Short mmCIF file of C-alpha atoms and ligand atoms in Angstrom, two decimals:
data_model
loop_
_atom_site.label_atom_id
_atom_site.label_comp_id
_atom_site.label_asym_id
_atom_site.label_seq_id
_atom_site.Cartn_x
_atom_site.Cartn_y
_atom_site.Cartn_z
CA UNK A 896 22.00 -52.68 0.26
CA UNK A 897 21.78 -52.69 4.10
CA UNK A 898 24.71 -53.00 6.13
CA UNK A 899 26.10 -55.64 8.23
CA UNK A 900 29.05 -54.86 11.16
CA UNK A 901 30.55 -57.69 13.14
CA UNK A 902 33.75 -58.60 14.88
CA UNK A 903 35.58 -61.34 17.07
CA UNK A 904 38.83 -60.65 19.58
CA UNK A 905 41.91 -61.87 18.74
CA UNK A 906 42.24 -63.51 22.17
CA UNK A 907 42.92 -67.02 21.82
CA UNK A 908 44.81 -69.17 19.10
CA UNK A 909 41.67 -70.53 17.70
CA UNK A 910 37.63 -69.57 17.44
CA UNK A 911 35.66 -71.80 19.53
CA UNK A 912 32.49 -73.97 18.18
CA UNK A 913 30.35 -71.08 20.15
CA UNK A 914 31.47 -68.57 17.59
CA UNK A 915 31.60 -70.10 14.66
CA UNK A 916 27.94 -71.41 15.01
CA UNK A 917 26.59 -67.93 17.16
CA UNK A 918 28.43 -65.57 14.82
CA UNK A 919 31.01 -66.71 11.69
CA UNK A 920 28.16 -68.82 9.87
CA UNK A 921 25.96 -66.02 9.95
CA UNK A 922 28.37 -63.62 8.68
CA UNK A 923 29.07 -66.02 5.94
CA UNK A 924 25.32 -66.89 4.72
CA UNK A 925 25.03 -62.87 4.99
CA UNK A 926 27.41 -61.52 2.66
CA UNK A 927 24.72 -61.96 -0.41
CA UNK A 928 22.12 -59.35 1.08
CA UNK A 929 24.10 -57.11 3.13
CA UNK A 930 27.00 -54.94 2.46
CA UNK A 931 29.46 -56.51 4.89
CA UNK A 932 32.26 -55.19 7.38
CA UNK A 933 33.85 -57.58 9.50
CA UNK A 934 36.42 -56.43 11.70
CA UNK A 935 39.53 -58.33 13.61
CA UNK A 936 39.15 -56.94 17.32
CA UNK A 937 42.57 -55.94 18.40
CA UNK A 938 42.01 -53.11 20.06
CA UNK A 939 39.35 -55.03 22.08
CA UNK A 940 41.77 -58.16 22.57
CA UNK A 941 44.35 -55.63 24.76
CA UNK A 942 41.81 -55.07 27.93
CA UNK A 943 42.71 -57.70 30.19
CA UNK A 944 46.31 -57.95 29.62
CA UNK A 945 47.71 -60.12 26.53
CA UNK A 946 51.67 -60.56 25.09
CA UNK A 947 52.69 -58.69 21.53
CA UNK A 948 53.71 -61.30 20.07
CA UNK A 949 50.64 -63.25 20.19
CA UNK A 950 48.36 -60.84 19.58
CA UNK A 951 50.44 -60.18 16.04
CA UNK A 952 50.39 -64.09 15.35
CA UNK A 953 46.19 -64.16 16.73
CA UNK A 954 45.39 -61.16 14.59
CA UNK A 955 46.43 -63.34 11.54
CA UNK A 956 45.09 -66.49 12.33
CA UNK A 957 41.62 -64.96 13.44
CA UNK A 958 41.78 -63.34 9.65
CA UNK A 959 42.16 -66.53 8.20
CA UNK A 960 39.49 -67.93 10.61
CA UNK A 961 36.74 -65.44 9.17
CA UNK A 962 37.94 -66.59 5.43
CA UNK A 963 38.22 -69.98 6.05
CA UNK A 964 34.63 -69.89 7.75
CA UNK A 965 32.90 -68.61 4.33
CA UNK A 966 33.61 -64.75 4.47
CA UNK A 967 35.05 -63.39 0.84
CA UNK A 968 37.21 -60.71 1.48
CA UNK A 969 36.16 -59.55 -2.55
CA UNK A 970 32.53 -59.36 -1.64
CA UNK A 971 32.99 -58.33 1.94
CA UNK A 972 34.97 -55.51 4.10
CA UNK A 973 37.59 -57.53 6.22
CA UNK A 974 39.64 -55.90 8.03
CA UNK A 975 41.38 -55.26 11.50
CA UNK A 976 40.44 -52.61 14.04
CA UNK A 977 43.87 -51.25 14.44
CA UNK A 978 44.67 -50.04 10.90
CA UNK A 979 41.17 -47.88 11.04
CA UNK A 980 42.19 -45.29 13.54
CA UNK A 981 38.43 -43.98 13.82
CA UNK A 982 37.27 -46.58 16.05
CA UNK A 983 39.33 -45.36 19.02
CA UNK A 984 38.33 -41.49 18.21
CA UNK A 985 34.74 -42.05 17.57
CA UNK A 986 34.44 -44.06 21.16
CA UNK A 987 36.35 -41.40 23.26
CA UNK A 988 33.54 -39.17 21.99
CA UNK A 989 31.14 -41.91 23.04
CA UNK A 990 32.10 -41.91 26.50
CA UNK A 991 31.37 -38.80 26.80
CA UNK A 992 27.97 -39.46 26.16
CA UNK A 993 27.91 -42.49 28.45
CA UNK A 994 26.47 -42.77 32.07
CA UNK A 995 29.33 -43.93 33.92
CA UNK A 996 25.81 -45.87 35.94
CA UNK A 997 25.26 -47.09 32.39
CA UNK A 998 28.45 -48.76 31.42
CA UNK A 999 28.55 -50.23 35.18
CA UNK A 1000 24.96 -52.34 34.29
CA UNK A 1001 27.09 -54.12 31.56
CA UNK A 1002 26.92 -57.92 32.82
CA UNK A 1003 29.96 -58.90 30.58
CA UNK A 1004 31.73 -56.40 32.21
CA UNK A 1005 30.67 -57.47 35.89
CA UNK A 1006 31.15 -60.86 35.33
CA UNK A 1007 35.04 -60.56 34.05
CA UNK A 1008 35.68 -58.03 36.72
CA UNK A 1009 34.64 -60.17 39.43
CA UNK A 1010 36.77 -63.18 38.49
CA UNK A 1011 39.70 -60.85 37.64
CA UNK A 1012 39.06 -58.71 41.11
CA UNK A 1013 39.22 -54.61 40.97
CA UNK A 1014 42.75 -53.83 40.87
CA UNK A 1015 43.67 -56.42 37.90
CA UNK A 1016 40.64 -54.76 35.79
CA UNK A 1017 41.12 -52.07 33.51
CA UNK A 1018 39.31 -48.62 32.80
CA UNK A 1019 39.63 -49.84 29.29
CA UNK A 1020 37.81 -53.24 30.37
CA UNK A 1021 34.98 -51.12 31.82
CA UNK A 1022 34.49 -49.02 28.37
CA UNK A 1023 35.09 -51.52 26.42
CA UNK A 1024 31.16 -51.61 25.27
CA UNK A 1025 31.74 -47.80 24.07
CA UNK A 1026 34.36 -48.96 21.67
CA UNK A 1027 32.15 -51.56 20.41
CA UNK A 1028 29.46 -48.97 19.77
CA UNK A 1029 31.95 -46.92 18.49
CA UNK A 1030 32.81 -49.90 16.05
CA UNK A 1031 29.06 -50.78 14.70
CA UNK A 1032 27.98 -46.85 14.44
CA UNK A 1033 30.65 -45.46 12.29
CA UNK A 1034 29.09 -47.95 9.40
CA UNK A 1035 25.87 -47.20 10.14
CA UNK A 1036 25.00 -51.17 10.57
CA UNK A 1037 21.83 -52.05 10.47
CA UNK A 1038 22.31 -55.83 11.27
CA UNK A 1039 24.97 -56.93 13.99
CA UNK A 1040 25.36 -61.07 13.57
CA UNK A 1041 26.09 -62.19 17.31
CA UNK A 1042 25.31 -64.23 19.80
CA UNK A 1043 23.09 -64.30 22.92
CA UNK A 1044 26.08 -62.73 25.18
CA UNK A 1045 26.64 -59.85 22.72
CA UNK A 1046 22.50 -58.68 22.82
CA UNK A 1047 23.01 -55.92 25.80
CA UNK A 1048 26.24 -54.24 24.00
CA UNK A 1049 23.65 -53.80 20.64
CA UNK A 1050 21.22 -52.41 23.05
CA UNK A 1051 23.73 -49.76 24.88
CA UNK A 1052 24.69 -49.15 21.26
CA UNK A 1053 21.19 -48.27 20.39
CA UNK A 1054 21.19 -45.89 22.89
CA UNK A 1055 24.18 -43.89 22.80
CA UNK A 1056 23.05 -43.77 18.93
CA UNK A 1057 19.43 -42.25 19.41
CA UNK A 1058 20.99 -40.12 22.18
CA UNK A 1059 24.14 -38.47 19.87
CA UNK A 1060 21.37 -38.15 17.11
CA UNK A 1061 18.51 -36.18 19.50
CA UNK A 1062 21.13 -34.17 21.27
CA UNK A 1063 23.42 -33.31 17.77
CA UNK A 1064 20.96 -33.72 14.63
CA UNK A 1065 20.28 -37.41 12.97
CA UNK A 1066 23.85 -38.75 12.50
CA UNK A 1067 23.58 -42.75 13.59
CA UNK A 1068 21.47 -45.57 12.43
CA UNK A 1069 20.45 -47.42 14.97
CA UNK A 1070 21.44 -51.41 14.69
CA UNK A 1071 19.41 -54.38 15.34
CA UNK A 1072 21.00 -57.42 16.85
CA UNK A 1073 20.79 -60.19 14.56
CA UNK A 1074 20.68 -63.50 16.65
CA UNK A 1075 19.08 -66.78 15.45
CA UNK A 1076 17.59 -68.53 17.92
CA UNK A 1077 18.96 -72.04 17.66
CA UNK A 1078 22.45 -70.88 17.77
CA UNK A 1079 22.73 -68.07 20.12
CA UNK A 1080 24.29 -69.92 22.94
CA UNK A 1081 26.29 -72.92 22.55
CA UNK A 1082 27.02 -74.71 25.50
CA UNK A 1083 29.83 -75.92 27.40
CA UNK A 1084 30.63 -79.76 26.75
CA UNK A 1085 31.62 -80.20 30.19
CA UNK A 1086 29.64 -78.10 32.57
CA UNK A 1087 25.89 -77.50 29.47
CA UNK A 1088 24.39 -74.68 31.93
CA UNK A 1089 27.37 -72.45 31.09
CA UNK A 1090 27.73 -70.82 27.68
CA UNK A 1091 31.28 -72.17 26.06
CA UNK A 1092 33.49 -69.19 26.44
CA UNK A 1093 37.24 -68.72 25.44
CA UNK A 1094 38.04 -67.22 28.62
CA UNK A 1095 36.76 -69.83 30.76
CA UNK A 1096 38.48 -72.18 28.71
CA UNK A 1097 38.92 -76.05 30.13
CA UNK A 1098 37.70 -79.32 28.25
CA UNK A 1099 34.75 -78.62 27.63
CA UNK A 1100 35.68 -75.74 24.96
CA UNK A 1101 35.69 -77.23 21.15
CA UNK A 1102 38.05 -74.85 19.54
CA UNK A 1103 38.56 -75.13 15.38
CA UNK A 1104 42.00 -75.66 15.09
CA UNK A 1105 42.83 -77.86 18.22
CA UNK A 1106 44.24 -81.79 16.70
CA UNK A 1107 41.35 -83.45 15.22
CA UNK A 1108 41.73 -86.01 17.81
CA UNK A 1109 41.43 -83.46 20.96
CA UNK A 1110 38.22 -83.04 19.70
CA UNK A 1111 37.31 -86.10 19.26
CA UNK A 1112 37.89 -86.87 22.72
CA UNK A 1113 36.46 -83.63 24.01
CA UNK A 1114 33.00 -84.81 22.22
CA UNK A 1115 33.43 -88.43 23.64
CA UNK A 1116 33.93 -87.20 27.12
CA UNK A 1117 30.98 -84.43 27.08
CA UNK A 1118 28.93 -84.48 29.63
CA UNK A 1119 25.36 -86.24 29.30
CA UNK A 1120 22.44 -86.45 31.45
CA UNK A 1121 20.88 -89.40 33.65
CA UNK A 1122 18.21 -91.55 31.52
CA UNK A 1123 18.78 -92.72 27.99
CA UNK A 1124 16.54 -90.59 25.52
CA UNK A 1125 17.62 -88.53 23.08
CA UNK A 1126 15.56 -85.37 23.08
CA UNK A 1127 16.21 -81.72 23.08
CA UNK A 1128 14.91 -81.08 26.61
CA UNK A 1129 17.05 -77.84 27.61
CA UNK A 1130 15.97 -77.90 31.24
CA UNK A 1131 16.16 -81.64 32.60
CA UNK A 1132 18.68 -82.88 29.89
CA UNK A 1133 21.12 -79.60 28.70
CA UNK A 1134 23.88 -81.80 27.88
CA UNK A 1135 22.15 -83.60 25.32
CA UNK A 1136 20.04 -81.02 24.10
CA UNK A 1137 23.41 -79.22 23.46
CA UNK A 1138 24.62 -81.89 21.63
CA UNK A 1139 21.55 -82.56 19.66
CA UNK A 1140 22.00 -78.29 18.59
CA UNK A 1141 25.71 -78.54 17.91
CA UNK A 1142 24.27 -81.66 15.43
CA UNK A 1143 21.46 -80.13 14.12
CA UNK A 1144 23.33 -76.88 13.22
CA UNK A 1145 26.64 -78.65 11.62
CA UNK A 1146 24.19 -81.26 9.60
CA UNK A 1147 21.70 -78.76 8.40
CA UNK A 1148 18.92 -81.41 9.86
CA UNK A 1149 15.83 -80.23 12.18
CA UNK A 1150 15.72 -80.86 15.95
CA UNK A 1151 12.96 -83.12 14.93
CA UNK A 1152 14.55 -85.28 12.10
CA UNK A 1153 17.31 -86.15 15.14
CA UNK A 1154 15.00 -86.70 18.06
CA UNK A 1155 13.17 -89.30 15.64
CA UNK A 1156 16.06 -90.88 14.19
CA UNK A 1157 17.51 -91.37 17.67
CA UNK A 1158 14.47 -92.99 19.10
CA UNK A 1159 16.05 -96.15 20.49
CA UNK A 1160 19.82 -95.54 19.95
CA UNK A 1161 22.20 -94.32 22.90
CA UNK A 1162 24.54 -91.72 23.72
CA UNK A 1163 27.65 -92.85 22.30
CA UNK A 1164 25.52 -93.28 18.96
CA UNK A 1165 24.65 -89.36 19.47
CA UNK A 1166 28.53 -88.65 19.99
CA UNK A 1167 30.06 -90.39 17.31
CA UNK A 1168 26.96 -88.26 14.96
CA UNK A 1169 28.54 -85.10 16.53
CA UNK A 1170 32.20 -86.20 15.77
CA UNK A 1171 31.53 -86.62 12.31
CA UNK A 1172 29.47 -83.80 11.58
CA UNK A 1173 32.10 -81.25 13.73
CA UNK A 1174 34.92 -83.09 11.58
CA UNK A 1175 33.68 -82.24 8.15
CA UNK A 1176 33.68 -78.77 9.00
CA UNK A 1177 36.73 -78.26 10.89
CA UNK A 1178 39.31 -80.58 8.99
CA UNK A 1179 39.12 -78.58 5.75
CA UNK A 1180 38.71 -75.49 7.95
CA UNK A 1181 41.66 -76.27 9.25
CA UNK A 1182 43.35 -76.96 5.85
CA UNK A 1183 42.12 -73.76 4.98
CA UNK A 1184 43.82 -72.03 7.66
CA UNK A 1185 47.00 -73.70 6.92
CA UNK A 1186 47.23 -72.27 3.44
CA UNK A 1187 45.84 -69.11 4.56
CA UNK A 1188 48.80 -68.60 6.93
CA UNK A 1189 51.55 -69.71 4.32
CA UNK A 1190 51.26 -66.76 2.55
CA UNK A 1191 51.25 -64.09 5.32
CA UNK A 1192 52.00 -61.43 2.85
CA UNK A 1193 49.64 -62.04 0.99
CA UNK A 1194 47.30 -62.04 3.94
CA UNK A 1195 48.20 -58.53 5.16
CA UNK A 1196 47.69 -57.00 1.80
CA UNK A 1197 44.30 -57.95 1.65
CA UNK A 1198 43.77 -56.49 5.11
CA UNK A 1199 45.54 -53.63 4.12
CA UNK A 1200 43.04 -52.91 1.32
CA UNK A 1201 40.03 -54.38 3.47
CA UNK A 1202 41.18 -51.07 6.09
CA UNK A 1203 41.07 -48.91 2.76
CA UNK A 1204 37.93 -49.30 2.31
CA UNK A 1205 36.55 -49.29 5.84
CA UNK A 1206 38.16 -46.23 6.35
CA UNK A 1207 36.20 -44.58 3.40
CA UNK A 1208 33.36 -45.15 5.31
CA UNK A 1209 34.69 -44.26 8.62
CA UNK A 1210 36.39 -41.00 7.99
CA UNK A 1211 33.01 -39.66 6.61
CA UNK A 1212 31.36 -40.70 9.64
CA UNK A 1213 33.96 -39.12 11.98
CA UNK A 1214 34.18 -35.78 9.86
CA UNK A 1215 30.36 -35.89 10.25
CA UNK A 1216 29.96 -36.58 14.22
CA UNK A 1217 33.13 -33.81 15.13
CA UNK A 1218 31.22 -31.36 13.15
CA UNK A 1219 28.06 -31.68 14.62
CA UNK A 1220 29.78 -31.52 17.86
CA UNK A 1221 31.31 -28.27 17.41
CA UNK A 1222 35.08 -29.55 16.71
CA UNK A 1223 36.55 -26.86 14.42
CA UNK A 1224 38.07 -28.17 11.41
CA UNK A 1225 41.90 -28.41 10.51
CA UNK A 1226 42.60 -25.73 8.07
P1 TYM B 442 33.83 -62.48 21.18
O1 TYM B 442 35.14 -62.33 20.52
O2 TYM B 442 33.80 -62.87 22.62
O3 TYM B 442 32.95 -63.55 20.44
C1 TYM B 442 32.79 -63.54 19.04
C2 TYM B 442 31.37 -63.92 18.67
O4 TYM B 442 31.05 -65.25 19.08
C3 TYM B 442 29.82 -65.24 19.80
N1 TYM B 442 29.87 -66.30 20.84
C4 TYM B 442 28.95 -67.27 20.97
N2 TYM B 442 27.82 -67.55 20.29
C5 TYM B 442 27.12 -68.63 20.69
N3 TYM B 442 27.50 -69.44 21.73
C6 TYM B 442 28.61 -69.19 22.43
N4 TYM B 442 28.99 -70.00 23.43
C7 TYM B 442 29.40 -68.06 22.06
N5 TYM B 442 30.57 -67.53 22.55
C8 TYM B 442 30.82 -66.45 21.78
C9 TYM B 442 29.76 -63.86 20.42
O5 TYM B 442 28.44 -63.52 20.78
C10 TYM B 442 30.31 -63.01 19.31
O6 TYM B 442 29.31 -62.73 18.36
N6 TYM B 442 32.40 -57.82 22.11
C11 TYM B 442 32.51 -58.81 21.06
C12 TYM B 442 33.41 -58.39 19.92
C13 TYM B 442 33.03 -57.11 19.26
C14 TYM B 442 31.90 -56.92 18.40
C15 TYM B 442 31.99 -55.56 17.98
C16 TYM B 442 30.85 -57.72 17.98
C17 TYM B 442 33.70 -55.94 19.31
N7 TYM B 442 33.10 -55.01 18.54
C18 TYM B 442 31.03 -55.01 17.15
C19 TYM B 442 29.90 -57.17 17.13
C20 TYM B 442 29.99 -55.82 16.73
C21 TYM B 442 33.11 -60.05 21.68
O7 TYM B 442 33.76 -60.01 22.70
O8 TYM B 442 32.95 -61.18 20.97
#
């Protein structure tokens, strides 16, 4: 079966509706065709400064995010970046193949740097894309579920691939991005030109396990546009074309089926619609979570075996790449 790799930070206390609808759902719907590794960030989630204790406590609750969201830790590889010592060994030699022109083109990279400024952003910020090459090529992925904002990292991970394999013999496959289109960018609620980020944060972020009635009120206060139709027009109405996504993606129902239906009806109509639709996800989502995070013991051994497996594909990758590279080995 062909491979899927994904993974999310551990940087905030809950997902956000952007990556449950760019990235969990797909991982979910994907475990029947693919052989799937999904992988808590962590070592990712310490590159702009963070506090220990949190990251422990988000490392768990993102874990119980990805099962509560539809992945099944019996059919697929779940486990946390940390315990699979690989990843950091297989992206030093990655940088070492990187441009250091290369890694500065990274947008994600230039856009968190400029609102942190130079001297609050870290070298491990900047090659932070290597490690997430570094992440997708020791499984030899095929597929990487994302959204829109993830598409250059696949592509620099493409390259350092076909590089390592023309300069060292065929090691890497080389992934494709895997991003549907109606879901690749989810909007912010409050300001619908800017994608809804964790790190931007604000009102206009729907995150799963904020109090059912935060988002309730986050959805009635969203931003619309001037007029009174209901259409998906991206460029002259982006509020309510986000809205009419975020409906059309939580309901199952075509773009179409909602434009028509809403023919006459107003925005607060369209809002209440969302509410609903949000709420019968997240509410046993949430309940999910809950019981997920009751039994923390039992949540770490499944982890624990999740980075047992991983690492029998990732230690045959490593042993593979150090010895094309002319690393001698142990005795
Ligand atoms: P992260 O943790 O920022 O985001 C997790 C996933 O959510 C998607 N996403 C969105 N999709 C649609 N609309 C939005 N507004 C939105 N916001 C976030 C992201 O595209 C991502 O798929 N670098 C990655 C983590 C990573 C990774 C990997 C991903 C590390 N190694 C290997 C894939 C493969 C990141 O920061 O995602």
């Amino acid at each position: 079966r062909p491979r899927v790799f994904s993974g999310m930070q551990p940087t905030n206390a809950s997902l956000h509706l952007g990556n449950y609808l760019g990235a969990l759902r797909q991982w979910a719907a994907m475990q029947d065709h693919y052989d799937a590794f999904y992988c808590v960030v962590d070592l990712h989630a310490i590159t702009a400064g963070h506090d220990a204790d949190q990251l422990r406590q988000r490392t768990r609750v993102t874990a119980a995010q990805y099962i509560a969201g539809g992945v099944d830790p019996e059919r697929s590889t779940l486990f946390v970046q940390s315990h699979v010592p690989e990843h950091a060994q297989l992206a030093w030699v990655l940088s070492c193949i990187t441009g250091f022109g290369e890694a500065s083109r990274m947008t994600q990279f230039k856009d968190k740097a400029a609102r942190q400024g130079a001297d609050a952003t870290t070298v491990g910020l900047f090659t932070y894309p290597v490690l997430q090459a570094a992440d997708i090529l020791l499984y030899h992925a095929d597929k990487v579920p994302v959204g829109e904002d993830q598409r250059q990292h696949i592509e620099l991970t493409r390259d350092l691939g076909g590089r390592f394999n023309s300069r060292f013999g065929p090691t890497f496959t080389l992934p494709s991005p895997y991003i549907p289109e109606a879901t690749a960018k989810i909007y912010d609620l409050q300001d619908p030109t800017a994608k809804m980020s964790k790190s931007v944060g604000g009102s206009g972020l729907i995150e799963l396990l904020d109090e059912p009635k935060t988002i309730e009120k986050r959805i009635k206060s969203a931003v619309t546009d001037t007029g009174r139709e209901i259409v998906a027009d991206r460029e002259n109405k982006p509020g309510v074309a986000n809205l009419i996504t975020i409906l059309s993606a939580m309901s199952a129902r075509p773009v179409a089926d909602i434009e028509q239906d809403f023919v006459g009806r107003g925005y607060g109509d369209l809002k209440k619609e969302v509410t609903s639709a949000v709420m019968e996800t997240v509410l046993p989502f949430q309940q999910r979570v809950r019981e997920l995070l009751d039994d923390p013991a039992e949540l770490d051994a499944l982890l624990a075996r999740g980075a047992a497996k991983a690492r029998e594909v990732s230690a045959h990758t490593l042993r593979q790449v150090y010895d094309r590279i002319g690393f001698l080995e142990p005795e």
